[in-house]
mmCIF file of C-alpha atoms in Angstrom:
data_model
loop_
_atom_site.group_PDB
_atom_site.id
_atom_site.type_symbol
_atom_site.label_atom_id
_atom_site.label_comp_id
_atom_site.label_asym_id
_atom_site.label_seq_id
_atom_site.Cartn_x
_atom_site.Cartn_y
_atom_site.Cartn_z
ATOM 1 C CA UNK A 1 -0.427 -17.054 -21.212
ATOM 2 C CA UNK A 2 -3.811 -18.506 -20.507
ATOM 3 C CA UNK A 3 -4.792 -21.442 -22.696
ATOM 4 C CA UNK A 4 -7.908 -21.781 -24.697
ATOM 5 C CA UNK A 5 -10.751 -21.574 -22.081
ATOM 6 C CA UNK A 6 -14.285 -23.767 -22.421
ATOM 7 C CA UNK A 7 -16.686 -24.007 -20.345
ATOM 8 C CA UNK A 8 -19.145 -25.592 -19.118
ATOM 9 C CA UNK A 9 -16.865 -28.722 -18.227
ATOM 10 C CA UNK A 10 -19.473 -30.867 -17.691
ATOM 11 C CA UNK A 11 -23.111 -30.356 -18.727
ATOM 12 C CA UNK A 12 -26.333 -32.770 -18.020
ATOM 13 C CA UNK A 13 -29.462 -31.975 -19.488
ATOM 14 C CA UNK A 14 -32.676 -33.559 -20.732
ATOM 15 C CA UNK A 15 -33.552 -34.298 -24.110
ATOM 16 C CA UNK A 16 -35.259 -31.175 -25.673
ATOM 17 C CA UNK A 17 -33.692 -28.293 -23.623
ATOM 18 C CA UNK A 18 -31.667 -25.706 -24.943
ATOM 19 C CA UNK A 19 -27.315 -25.800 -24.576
ATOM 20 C CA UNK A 20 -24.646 -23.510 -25.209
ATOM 21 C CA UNK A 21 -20.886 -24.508 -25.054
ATOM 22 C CA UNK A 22 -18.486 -21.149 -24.580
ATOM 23 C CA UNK A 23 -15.038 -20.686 -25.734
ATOM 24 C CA UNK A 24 -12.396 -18.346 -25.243
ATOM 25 C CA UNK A 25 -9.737 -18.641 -27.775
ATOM 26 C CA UNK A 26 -6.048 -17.791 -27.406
ATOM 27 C CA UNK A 27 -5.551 -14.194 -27.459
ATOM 28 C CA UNK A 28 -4.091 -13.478 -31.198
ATOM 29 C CA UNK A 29 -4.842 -16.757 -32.696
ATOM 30 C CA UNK A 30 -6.803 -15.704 -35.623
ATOM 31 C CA UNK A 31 -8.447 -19.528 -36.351
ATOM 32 C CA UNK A 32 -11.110 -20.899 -33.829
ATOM 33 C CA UNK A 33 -12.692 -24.743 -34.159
ATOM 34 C CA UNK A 34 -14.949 -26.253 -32.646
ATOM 35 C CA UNK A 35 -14.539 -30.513 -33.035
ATOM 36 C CA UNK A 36 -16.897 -32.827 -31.518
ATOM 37 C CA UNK A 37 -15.490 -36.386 -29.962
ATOM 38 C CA UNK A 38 -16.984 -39.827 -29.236
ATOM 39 C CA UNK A 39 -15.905 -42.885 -28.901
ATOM 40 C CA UNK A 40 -18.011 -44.272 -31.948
ATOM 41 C CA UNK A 41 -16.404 -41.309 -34.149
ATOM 42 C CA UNK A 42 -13.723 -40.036 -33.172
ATOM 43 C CA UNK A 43 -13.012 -36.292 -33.720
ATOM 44 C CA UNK A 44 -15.102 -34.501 -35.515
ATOM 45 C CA UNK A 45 -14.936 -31.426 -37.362
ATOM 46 C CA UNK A 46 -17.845 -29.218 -37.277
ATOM 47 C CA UNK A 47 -16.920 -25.803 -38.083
ATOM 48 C CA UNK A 48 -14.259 -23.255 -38.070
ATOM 49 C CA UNK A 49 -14.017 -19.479 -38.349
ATOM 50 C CA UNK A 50 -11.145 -16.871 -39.907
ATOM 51 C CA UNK A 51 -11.151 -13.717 -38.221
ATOM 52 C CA UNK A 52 -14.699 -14.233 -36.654
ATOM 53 C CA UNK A 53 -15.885 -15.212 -39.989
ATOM 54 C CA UNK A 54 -17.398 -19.462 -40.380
ATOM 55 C CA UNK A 55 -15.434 -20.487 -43.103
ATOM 56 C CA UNK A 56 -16.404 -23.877 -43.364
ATOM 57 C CA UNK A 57 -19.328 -25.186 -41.543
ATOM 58 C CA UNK A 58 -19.518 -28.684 -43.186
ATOM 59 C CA UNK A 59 -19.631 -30.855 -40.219
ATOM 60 C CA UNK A 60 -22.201 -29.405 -38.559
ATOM 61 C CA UNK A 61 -25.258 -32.431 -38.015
ATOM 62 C CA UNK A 62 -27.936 -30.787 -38.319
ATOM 63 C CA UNK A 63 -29.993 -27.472 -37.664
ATOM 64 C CA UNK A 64 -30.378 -27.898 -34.143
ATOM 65 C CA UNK A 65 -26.622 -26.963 -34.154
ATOM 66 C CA UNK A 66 -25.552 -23.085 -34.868
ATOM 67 C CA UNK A 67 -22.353 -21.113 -34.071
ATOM 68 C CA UNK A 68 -20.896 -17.734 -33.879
ATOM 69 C CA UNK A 69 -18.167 -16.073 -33.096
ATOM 70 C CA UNK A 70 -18.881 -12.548 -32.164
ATOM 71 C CA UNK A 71 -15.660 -10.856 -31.714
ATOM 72 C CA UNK A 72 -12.198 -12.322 -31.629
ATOM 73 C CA UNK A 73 -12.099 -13.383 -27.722
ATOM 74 C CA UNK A 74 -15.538 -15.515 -27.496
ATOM 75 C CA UNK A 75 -17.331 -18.192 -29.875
ATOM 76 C CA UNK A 76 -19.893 -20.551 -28.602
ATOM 77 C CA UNK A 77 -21.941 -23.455 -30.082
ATOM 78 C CA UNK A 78 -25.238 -24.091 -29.681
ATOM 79 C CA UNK A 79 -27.648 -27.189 -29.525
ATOM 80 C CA UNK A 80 -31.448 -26.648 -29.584
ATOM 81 C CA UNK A 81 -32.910 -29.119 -29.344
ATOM 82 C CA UNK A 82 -30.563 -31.203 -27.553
ATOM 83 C CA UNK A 83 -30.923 -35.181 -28.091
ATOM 84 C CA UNK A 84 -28.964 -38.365 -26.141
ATOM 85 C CA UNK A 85 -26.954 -38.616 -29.713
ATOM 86 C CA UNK A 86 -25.913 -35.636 -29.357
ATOM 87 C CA UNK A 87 -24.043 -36.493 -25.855
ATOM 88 C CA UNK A 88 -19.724 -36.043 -26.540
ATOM 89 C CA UNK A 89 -16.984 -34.312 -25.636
ATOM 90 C CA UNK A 90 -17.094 -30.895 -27.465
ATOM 91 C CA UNK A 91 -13.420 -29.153 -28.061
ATOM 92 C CA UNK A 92 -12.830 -25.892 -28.922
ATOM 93 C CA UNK A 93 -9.445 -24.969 -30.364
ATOM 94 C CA UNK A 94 -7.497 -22.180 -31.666
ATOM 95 C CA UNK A 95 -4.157 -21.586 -33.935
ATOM 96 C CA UNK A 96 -2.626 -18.610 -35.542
ATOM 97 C CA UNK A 97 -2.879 -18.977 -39.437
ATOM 98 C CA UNK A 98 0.080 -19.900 -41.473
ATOM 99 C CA UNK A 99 2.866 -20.780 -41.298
ATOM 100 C CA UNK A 100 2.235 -22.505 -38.593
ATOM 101 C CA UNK A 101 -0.620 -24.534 -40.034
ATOM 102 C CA UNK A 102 -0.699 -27.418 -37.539
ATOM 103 C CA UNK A 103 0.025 -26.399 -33.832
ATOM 104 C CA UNK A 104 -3.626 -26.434 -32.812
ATOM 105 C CA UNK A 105 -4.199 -25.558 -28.927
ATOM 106 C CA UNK A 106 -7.632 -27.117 -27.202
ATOM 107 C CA UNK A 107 -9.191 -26.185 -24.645
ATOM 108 C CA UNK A 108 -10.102 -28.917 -21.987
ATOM 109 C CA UNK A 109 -13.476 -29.884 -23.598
ATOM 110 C CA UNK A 110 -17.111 -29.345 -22.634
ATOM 111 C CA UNK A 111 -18.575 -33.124 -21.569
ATOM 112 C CA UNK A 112 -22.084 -33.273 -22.557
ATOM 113 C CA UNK A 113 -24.738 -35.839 -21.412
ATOM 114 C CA UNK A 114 -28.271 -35.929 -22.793
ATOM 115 C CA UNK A 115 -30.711 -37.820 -20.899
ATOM 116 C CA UNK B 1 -14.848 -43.152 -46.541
ATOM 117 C CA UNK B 2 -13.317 -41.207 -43.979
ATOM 118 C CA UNK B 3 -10.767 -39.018 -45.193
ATOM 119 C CA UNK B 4 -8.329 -40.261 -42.506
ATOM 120 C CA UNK B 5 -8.399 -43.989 -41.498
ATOM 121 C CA UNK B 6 -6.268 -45.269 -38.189
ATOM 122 C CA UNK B 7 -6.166 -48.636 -36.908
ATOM 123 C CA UNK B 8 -8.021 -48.188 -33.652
ATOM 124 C CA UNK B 9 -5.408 -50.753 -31.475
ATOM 125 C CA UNK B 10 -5.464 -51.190 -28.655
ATOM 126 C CA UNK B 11 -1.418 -51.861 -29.172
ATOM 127 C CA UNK B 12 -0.326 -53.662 -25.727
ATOM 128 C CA UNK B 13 3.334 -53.362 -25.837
ATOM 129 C CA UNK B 14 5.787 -54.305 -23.009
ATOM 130 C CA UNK B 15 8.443 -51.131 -22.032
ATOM 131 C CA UNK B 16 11.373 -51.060 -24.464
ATOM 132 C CA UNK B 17 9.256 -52.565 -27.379
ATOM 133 C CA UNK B 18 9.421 -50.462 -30.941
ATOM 134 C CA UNK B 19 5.650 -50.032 -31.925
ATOM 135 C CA UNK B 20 4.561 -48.619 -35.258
ATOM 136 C CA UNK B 21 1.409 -47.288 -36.174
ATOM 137 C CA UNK B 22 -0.229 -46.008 -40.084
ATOM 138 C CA UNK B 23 -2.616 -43.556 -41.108
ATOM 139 C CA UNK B 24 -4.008 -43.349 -44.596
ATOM 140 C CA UNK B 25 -5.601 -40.269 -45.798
ATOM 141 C CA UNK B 26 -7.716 -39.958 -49.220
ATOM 142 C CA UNK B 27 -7.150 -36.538 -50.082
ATOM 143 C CA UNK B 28 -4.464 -36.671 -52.896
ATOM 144 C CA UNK B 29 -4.222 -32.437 -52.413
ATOM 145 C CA UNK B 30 -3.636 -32.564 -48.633
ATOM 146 C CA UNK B 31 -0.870 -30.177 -47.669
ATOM 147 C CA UNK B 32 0.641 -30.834 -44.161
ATOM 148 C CA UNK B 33 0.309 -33.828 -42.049
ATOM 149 C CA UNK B 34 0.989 -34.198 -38.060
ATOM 150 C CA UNK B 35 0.755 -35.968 -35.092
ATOM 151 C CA UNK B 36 -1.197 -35.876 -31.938
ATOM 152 C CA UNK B 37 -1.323 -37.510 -28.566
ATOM 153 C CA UNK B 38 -4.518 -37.442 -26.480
ATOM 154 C CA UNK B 39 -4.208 -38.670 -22.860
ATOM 155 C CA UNK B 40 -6.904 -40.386 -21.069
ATOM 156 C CA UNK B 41 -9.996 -37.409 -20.981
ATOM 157 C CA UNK B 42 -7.681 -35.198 -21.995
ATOM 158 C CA UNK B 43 -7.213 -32.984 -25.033
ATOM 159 C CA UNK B 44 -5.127 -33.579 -28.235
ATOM 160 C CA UNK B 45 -1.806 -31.862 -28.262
ATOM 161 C CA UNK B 46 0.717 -31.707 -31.139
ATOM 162 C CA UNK B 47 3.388 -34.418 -30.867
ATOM 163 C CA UNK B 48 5.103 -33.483 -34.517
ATOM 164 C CA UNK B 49 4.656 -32.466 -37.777
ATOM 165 C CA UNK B 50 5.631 -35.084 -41.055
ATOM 166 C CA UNK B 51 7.665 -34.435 -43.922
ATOM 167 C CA UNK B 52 7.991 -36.017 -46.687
ATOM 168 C CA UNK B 53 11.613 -36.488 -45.888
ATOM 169 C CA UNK B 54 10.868 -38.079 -42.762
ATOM 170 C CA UNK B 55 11.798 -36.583 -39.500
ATOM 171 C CA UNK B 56 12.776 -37.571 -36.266
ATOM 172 C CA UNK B 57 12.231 -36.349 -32.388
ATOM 173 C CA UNK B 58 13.943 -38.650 -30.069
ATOM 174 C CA UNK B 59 12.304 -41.808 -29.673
ATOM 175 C CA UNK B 60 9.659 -40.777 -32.077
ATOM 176 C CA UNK B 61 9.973 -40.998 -36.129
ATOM 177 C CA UNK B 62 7.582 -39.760 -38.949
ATOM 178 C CA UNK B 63 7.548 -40.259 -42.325
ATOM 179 C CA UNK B 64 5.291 -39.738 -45.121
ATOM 180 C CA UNK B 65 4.566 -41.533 -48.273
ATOM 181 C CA UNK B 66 2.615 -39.162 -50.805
ATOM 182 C CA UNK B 67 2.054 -41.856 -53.459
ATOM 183 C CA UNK B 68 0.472 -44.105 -51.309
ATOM 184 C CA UNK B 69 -0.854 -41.282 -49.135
ATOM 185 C CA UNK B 70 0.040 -42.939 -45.858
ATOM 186 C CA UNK B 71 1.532 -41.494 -42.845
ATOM 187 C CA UNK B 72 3.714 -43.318 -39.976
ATOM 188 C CA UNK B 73 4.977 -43.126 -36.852
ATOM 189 C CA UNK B 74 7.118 -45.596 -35.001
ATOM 190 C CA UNK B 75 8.201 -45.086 -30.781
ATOM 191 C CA UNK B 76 11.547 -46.710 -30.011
ATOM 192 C CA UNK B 77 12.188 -47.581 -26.556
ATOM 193 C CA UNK B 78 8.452 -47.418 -25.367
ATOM 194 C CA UNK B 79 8.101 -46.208 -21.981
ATOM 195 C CA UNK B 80 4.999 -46.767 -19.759
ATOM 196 C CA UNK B 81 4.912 -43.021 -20.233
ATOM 197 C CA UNK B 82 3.851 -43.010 -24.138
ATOM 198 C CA UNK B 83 0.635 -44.627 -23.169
ATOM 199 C CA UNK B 84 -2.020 -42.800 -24.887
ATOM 200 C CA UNK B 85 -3.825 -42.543 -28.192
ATOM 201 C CA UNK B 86 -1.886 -41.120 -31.325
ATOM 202 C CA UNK B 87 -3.973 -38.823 -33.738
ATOM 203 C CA UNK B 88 -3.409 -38.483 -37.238
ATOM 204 C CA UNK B 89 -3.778 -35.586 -38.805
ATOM 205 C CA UNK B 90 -4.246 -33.674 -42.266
ATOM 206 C CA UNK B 91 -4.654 -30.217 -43.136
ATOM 207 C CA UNK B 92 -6.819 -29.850 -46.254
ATOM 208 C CA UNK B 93 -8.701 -26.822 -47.808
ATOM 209 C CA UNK B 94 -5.642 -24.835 -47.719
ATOM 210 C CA UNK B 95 -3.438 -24.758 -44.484
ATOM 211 C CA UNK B 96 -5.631 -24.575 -42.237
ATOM 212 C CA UNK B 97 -8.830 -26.852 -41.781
ATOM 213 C CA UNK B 98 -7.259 -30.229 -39.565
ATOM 214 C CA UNK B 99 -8.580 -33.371 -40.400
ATOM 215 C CA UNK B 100 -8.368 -36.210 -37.005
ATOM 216 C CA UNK B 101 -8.384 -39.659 -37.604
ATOM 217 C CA UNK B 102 -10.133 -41.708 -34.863
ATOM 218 C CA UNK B 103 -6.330 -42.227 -33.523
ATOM 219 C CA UNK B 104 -4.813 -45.476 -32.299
ATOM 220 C CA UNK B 105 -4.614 -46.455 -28.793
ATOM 221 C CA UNK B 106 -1.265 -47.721 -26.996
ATOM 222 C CA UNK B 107 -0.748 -49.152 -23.635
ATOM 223 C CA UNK B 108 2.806 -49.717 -22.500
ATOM 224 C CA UNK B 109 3.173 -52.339 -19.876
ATOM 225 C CA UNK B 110 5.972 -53.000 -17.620
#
């Protein structure tokens, strides 16, 4: 079975321009997360969705950040306007809902760089 | 305060050494509790879940103190292998929203 799928793997942009991260979850996990890592940080919660639904978007910075989750196979996450603070590692991850609460499956992370 | 604390190491262990490591978490209603390992630029995978009983894989022990809401895990027999950094993690807001700590480095050395 294919894993959960992100891309881009590595993304450089300029402060101020527009960037979306892509996921592909697990095919019948019904959880998808996106988490945020740096080394100041760590790893970051910023939202999560049940059935395509956000459930808790708490962690999310600010409003330059916004996600969705369309239909059950794609998600993505969205920066605009993009800012060098903003630079991390960006997981996605996905997990069928109880009982097995805590087997979590990431995807190899989009690496973002904001100049 | 964070809701899940870590030491952030780096432990430098020699191989064979027994290393432990502590989490402390400050939601009193948090359900389930695991560990992760992370790799070098690589992403988290489950290592094992923690029961209050304490539970053991190999080398590797959890256990779980509820009163003073701290979590451990201790490597026997280190191997250059179990380099890495261990994530803590809680599951709050039901069963399903997973808390990381910042996770604790270890570098085994021969």
């Amino acid at each position: 079975d294919a894993g959960v799928i992100q891309s881009p793997r590595h993304e450089v942009t300029e402060m101020g321009q527009e960037v979306t991260l892509r996921c592909k979850p697990i095919s019948g996990h019904d959880y998808l997360f996106w988490y945020r890592q740096t080394m100041m940080r760590g790893l970051e919660l910023l939202i999560y969705f049940n059935n395509n639904v956000p459930i808790d978007d708490s962690g999310m910075p600010e409003d330059r950040f916004s996600a969705k989750m369309p239909n059950a196979s794609f998600s993505t996450l969205k920066i605009q306007p993009s800012e060098p603070r903003d630079s991390a590692v960006y997981f996605c991850a996905s997990k069928r809902g109880q009982p097995m609460a805590g087997e979590l499956f990431f995807g190899e992370g989009s690496r973002l760089t904001v100049l | 305060r964070k809701e899940v604390e870590q030491d952030p190491g780096p432990f430098n262990v020699p191989e064979g050494a027994t290393v432990a490591f502590n989490c402390t978490y400050s939601n009193s209603a948090s359900q389930s509790f695991f560990w992760y390992r992370q790799d070098c630029r690589k992403e988290p995978k489950l290592l094992m879940s923690v029961y209050s009983s304490g539970n053991e894989d190999g080398r590797f022990t959890a256990q779980l103190n509820r009163a003073s809401q701290y979590i451990s895990l201790l490597i026997r027999d280190s191997k250059l292998s179990d380099s890495a950094t261990y994530l803590c993690v809680v599951v709050s807001g039901g069963y399903n929203k997973l808390i990381f700590g910042a996770g604790t480095r270890l570098a085994v050395h021969p």
